[in-house]
Coordinates of C-alpha atoms and ligand atoms in Angstrom, one line a residue:
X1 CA 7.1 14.7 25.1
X2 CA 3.9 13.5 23.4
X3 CA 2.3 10.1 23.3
X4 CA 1.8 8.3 19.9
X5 CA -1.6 8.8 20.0
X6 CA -1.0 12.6 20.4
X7 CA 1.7 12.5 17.6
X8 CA -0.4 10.5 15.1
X9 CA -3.5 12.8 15.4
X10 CA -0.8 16.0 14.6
X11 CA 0.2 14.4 11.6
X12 CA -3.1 13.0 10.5
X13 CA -5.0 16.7 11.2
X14 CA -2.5 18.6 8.9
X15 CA -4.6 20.2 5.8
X16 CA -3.3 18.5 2.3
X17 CA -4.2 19.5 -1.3
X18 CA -4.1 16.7 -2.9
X19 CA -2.8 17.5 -7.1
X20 CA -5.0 15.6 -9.8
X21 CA -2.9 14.1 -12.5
X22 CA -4.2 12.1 -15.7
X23 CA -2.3 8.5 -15.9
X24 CA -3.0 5.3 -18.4
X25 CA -4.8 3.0 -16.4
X26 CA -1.7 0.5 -17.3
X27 CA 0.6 3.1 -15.4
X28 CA -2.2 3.5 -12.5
X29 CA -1.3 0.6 -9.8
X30 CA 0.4 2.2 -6.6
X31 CA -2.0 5.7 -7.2
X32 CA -5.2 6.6 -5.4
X33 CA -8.1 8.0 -7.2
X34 CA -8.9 11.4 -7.5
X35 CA -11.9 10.8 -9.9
X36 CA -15.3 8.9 -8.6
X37 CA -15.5 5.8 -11.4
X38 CA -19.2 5.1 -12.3
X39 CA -19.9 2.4 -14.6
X40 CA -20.7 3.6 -18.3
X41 CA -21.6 -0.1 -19.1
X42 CA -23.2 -3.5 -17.9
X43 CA -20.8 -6.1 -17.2
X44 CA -20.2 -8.4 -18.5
X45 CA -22.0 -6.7 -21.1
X46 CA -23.6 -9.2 -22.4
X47 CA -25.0 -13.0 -21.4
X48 CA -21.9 -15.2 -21.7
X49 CA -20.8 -18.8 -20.9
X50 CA -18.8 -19.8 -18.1
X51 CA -18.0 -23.3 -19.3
X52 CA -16.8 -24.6 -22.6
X53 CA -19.8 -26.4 -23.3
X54 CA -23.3 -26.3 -25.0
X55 CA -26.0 -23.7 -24.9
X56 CA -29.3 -25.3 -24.5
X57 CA -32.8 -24.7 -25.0
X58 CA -35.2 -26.0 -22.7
X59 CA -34.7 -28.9 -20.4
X60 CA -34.2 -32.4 -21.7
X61 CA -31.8 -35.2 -21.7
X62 CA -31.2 -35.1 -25.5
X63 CA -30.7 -31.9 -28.1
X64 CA -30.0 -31.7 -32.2
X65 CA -26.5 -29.8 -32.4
X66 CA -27.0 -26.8 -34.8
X67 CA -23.8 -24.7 -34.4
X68 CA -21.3 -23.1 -32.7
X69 CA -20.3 -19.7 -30.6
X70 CA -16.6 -18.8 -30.2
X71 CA -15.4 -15.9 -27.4
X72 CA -15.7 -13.1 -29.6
X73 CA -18.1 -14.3 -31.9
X74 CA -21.0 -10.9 -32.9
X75 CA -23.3 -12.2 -34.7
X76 CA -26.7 -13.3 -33.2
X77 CA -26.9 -16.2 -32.4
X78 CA -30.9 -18.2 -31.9
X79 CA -31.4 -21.8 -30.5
X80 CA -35.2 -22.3 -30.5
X81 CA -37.1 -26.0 -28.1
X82 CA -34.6 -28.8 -28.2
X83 CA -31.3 -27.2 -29.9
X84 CA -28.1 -27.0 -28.7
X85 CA -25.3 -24.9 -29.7
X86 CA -21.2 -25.7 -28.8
X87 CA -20.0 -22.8 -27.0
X88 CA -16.8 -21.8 -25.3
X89 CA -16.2 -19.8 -22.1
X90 CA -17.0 -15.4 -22.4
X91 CA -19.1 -17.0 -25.6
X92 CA -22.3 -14.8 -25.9
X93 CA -24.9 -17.0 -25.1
X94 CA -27.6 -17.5 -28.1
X95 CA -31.0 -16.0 -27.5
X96 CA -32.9 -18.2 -25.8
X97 CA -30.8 -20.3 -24.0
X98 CA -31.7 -21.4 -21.0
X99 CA -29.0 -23.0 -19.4
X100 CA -24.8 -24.1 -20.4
X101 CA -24.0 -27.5 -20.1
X102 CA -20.1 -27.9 -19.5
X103 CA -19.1 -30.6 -22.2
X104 CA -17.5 -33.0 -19.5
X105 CA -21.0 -33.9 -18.6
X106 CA -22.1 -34.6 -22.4
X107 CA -21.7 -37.5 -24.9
X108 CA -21.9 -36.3 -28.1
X109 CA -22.9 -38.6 -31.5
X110 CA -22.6 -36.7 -34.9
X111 CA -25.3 -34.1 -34.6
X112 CA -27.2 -35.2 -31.2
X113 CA -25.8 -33.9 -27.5
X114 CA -26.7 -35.9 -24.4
X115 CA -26.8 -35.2 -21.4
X116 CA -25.0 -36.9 -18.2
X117 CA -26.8 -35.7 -15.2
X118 CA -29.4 -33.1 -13.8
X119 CA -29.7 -29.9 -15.7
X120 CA -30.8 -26.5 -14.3
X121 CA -32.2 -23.4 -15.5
X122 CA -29.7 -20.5 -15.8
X123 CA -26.8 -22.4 -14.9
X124 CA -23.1 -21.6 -16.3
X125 CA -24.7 -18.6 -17.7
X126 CA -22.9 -15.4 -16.8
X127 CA -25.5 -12.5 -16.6
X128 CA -25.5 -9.3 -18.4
X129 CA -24.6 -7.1 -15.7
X130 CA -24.6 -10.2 -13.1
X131 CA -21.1 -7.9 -11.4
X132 CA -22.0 -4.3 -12.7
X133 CA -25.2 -2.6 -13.6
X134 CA -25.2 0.7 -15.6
X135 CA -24.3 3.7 -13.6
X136 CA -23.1 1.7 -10.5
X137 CA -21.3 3.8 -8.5
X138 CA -17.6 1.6 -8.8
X139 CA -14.8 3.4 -6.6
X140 CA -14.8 6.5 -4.8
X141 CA -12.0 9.0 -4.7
X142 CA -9.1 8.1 -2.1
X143 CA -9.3 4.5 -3.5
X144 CA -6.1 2.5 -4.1
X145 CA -5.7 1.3 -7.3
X146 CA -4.0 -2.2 -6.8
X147 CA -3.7 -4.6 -9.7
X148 CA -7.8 -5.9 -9.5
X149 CA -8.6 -1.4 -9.3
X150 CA -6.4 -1.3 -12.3
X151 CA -8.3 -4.3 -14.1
X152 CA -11.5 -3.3 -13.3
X153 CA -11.2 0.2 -14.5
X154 CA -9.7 -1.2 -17.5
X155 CA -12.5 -3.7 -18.2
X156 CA -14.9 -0.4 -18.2
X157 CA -13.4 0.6 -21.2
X158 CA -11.3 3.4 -19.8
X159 CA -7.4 3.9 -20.8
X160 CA -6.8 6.5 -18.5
X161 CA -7.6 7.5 -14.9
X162 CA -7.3 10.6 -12.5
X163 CA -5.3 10.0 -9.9
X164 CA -3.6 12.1 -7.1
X165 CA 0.2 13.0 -7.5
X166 CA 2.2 12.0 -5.4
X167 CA 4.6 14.5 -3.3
X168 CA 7.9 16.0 -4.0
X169 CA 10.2 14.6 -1.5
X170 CA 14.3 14.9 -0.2
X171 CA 16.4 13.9 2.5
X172 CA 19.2 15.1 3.8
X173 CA 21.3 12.6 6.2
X174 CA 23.4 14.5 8.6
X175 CA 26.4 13.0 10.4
X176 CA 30.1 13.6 10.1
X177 CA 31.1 9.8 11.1
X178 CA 29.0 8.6 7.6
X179 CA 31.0 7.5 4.7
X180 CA 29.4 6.6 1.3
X181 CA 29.4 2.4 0.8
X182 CA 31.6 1.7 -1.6
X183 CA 34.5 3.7 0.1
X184 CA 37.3 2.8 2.8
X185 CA 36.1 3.3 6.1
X186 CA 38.4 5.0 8.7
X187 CA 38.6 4.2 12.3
X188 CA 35.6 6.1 13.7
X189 CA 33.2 6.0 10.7
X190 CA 30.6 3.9 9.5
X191 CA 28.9 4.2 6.6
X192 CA 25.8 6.0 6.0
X193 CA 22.9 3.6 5.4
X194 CA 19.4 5.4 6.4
X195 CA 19.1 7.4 3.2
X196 CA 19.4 4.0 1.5
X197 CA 17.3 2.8 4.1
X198 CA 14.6 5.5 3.6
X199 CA 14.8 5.8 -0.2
X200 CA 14.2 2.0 -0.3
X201 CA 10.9 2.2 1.7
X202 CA 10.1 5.0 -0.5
X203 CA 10.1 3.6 -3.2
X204 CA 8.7 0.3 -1.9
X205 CA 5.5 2.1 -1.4
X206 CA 5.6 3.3 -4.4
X207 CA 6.9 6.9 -3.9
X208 CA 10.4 8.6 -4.8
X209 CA 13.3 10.5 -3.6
X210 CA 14.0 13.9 -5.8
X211 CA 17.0 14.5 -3.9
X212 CA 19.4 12.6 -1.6
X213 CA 22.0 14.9 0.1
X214 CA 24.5 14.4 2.8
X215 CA 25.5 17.0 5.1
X216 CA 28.0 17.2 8.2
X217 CA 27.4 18.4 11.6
X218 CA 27.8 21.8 10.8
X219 CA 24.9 24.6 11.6
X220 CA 25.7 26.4 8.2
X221 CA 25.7 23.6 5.9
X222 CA 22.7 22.0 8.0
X223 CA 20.6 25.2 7.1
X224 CA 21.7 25.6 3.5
X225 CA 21.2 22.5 2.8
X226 CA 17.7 22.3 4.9
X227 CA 16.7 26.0 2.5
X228 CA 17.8 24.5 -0.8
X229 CA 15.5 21.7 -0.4
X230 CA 12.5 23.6 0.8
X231 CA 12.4 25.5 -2.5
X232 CA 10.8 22.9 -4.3
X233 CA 9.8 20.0 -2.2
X234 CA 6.7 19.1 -0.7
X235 CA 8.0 17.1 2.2
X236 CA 11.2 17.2 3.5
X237 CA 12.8 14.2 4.9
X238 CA 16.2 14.6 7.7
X239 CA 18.3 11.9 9.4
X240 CA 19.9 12.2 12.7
X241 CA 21.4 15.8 14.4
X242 CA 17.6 15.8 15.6
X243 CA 18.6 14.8 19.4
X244 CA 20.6 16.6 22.1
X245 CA 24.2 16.6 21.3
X246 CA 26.4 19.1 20.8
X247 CA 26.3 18.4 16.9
X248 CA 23.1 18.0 16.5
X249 CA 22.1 21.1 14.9
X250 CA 19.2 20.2 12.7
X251 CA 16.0 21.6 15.1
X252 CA 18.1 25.1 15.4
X253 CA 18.4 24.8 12.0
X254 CA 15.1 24.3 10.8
X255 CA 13.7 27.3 13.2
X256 CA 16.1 29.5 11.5
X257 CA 14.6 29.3 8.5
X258 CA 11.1 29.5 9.5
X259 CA 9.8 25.9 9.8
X260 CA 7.4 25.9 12.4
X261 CA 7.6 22.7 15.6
X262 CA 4.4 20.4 15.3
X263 CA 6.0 18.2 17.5
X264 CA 9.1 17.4 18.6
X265 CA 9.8 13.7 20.9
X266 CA 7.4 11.0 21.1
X267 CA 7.2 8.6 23.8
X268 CA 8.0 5.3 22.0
X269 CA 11.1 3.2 21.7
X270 CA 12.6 3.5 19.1
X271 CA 12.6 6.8 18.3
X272 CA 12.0 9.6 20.7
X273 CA 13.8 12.2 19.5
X274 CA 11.3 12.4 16.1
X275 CA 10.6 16.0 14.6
X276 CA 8.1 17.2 12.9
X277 CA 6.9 20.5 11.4
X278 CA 5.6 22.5 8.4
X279 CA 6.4 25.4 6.2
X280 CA 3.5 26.5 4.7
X281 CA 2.2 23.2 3.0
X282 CA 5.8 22.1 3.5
X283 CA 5.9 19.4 5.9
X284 CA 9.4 18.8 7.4
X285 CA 9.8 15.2 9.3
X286 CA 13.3 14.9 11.2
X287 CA 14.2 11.4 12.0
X288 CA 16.2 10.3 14.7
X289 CA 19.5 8.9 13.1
X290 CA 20.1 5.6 14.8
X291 CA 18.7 3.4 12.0
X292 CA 16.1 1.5 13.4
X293 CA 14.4 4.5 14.7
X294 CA 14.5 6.3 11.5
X295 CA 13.0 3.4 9.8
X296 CA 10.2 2.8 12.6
X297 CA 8.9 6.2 12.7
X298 CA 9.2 6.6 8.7
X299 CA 6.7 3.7 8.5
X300 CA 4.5 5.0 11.7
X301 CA 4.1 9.1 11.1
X302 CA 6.0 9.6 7.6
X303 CA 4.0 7.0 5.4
X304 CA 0.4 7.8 6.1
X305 CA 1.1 11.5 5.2
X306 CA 2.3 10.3 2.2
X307 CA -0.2 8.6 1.4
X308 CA -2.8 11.6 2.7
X309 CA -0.9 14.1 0.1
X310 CA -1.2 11.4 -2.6
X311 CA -5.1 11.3 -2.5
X312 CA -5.6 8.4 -0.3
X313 CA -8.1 8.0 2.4
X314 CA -6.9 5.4 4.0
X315 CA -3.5 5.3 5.1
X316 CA -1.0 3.1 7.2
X317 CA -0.1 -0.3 7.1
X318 CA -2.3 -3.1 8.1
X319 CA -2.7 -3.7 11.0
X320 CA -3.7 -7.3 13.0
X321 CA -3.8 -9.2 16.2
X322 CA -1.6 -11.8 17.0
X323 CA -0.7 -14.2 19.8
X324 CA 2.7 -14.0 21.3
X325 CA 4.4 -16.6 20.8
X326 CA 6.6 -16.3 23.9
X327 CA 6.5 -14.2 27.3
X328 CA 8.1 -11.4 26.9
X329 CA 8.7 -8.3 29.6
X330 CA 8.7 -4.9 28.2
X331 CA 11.0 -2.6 30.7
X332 CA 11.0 0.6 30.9
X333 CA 8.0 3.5 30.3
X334 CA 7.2 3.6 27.0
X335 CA 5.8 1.8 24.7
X336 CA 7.8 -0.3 21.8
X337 CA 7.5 -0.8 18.3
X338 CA 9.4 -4.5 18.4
X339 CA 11.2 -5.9 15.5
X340 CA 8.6 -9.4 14.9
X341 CA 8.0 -12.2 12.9
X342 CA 4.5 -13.0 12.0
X343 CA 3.4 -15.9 10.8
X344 CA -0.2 -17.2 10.6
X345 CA -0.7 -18.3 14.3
X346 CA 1.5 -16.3 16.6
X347 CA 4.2 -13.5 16.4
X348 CA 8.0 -14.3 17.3
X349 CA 9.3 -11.2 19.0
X350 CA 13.1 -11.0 17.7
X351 CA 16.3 -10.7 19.5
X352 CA 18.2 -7.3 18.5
X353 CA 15.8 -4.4 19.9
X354 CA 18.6 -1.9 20.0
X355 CA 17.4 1.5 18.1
X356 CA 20.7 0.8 16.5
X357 CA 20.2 -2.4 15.2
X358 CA 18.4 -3.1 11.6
X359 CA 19.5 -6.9 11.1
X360 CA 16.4 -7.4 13.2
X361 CA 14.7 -5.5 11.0
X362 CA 15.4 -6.7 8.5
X363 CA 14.2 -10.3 9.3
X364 CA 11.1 -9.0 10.2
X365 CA 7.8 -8.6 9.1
X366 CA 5.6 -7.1 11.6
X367 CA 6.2 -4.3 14.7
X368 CA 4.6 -5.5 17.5
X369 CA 2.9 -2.8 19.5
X370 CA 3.6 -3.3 23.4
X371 CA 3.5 -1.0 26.0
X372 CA 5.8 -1.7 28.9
X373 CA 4.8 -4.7 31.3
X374 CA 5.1 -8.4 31.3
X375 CA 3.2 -11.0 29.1
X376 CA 2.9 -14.3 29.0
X377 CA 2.8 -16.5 26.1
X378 CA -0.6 -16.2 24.0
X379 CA -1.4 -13.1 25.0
X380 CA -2.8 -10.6 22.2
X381 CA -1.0 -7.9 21.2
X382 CA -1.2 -5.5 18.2
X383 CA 0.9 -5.8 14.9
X384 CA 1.5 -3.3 12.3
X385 CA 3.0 -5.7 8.9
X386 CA 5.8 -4.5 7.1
Ligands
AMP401 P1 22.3 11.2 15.7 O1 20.8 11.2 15.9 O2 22.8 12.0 14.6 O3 23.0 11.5 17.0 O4 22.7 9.7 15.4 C1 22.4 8.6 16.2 C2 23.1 7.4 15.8 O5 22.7 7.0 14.6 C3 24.6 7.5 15.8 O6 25.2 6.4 16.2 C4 24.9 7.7 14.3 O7 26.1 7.3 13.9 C5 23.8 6.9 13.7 N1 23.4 7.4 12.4 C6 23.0 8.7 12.2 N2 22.7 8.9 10.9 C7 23.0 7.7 10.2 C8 22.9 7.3 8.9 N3 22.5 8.1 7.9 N4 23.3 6.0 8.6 C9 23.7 5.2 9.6 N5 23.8 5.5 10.9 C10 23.4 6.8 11.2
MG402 MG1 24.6 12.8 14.2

């Protein structure tokens, strides 16, 4: 048995080549970059109003009015000692303005502008290049694009962007007791939920599920199954048959066909019995079956490498400090991802910790990292949001 640390650091040192794809910037949110983005312009590009109000020329309490500049307006505009043009906000600012009065601090009488209160040089005048300058290096490759990266980018002019694809991936559920929702349950079964669970976090963070296939207990179809897949994924995904039991055939299985142990049990609750193990550049993850195990460890070790074979160079989810907001005594040796609920003073351990249980889960937004002892209310202790 490893420690977390130790299993982390396995996952994280695997080599990935990361596949450049082209996308439209509009279709880019959820990627990372594969291309460096340097700006090929100034922005803004040009010296523009922040304030529906006037463009002035030199400082006084009184102006002549002598036109107007709408957003979008080309033409070139002039204000020369003691005009004043009407301008709106992204306006391009005449030449020779020196400042932007916004027009609640105006009284205006047919052609003359006055001014309520101080003036200063410069202001509500947005600089050419105030945010970018030319050749600014913007965003490196590994970036996540969210919705500001996909803005940005577009606001450079570009429509499309090089970005990283993301993996191939499956899962296989094993279990002979799991029955397909939406069927009649038999004394004995239940129905099979972490391939919804699984596919749902997939595609939550913005990856997706090729294949989904269900297998029993059975070493033959286990290593059929586990073959067919490895032909053309790049990361295959098991649940349950990874522990001890007499059914559980899914480690025989996958050294059968070749896939070589990185790791196999990690010395966390939930979810000791985790797999993991490669192919090539086939990574193989085989989660523990009891739900809330498979989903803990799929956010902990299956995620970042994700996110690694997508292009990304920083993976995981975000991680804080938190106060607990009661005492709490972790038993036994090792240490616990707990089912939480954050909020923005303190984090709630919930009730429901069984490696069974997902209703917990479910209600929560954070795993709170203990290791096994007794706190107190208020103590620290690290959280990884969901
Ligand atoms: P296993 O690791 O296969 O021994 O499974 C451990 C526990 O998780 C058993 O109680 C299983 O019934 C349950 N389990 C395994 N796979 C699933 C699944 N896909 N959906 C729901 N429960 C499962
Ligand atoms: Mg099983």
């Amino acid at each position: 048995m490893i420690t977390i640390d130790e299993a982390l650091q396995l996952v994280h040192a695997q080599p990935v080549s990361v596949l450049k794809t082209t996308v439209p910037v509009d279709q880019s949110v959820g990627h990372w970059l594969t291309e460096d983005i340097v700006s090929p312009l100034e922005l803004p590009p040009f010296d523009n109003s922040a304030m529906d109000g006037y463009a002035l020329c030199g400082l006084y309490s009184e102006y002549q009015i002598i036109g107007e500049v709408a957003a979008g307006d080309t033409s070139n505009k002039k204000l020369t000692d003691g005009k004043a043009m009407r301008i709106f906000t992204g306006g391009k600012v005449p030449e020779n303005t020196t400042a932007v009065v916004m027009q609640e601090k105006t009284e205006v009488n047919g052609g003359s502008l006055t001014i309520v209160g101080e003036l200063k040089e410069n202001q509500n005048i947005r600089r050419k290049g105030g945010e970018l300058s030319l050749n600014q290096d913007v965003f490196s490759t590994g970036k996540y694009i969210n919705p500001a990266t996909a803005g940005l980018i577009a606001s450079l002019g570009k429509d499309m962007v090089i970005v990283g694809q993301k993996p191939t991936i499956s899962l296989i559920s094993t279990g002979n007791e799991l029955v397909k929702p939406g069927t009649t349950l038999q004394e004995g079964q239940i129905y099979e939920s972490n391939s919804i669970a699984i596919d749902s976090a997939l595609q939550r963070y913005g990856f997706a599920c090729a294949e989904k296939e269900h297998v029993l207990d059975d070493y033959e179809s286990t290593k059929q199954a586990i073959s067919k897949h490895l032909e053309s994924v790049d990361i295959l995904l098991l649940s349950g048959g990874i522990s001890v039991g007499d059914y559980d055939f899914v480690k025989k299985a996958l050294e059968e066909i070749g896939v070589k142990q990185v790791f196999y049990k990690v010395a966390q609750k939930p979810g000791k019995p985790l797999y993991f193990g490669k192919k090539g550049q086939q990574y193989v993850f085989a989660l523990p079956g009891n739900p809330a195990s498979s989903i803990t460890c799929f956010h902990i070790y299956v995620l970042p490498l994700l996110q690694r074979m997508s292009g990304a160079n920083e993976t995981g989810l975000q991680r804080v400090a938190s106060k607990l907001a009661q005492g709490f005594e972790l038993k036994g040796d090792r240490p616990a991802f707990l089912k939480a609920k954050l909020d923005y003073s303190e984090v709630t351990i919930l009730d429901g910790q069984g490696s069974s249980m997902i209703h917990s889960l479910a209600n929560a937004n954070a795993l709170a990292f203990l290791q096994p002892g007794q706190y107190q209310k208020g103590d620290v202790v690290k959280c990884i949001v969901l």
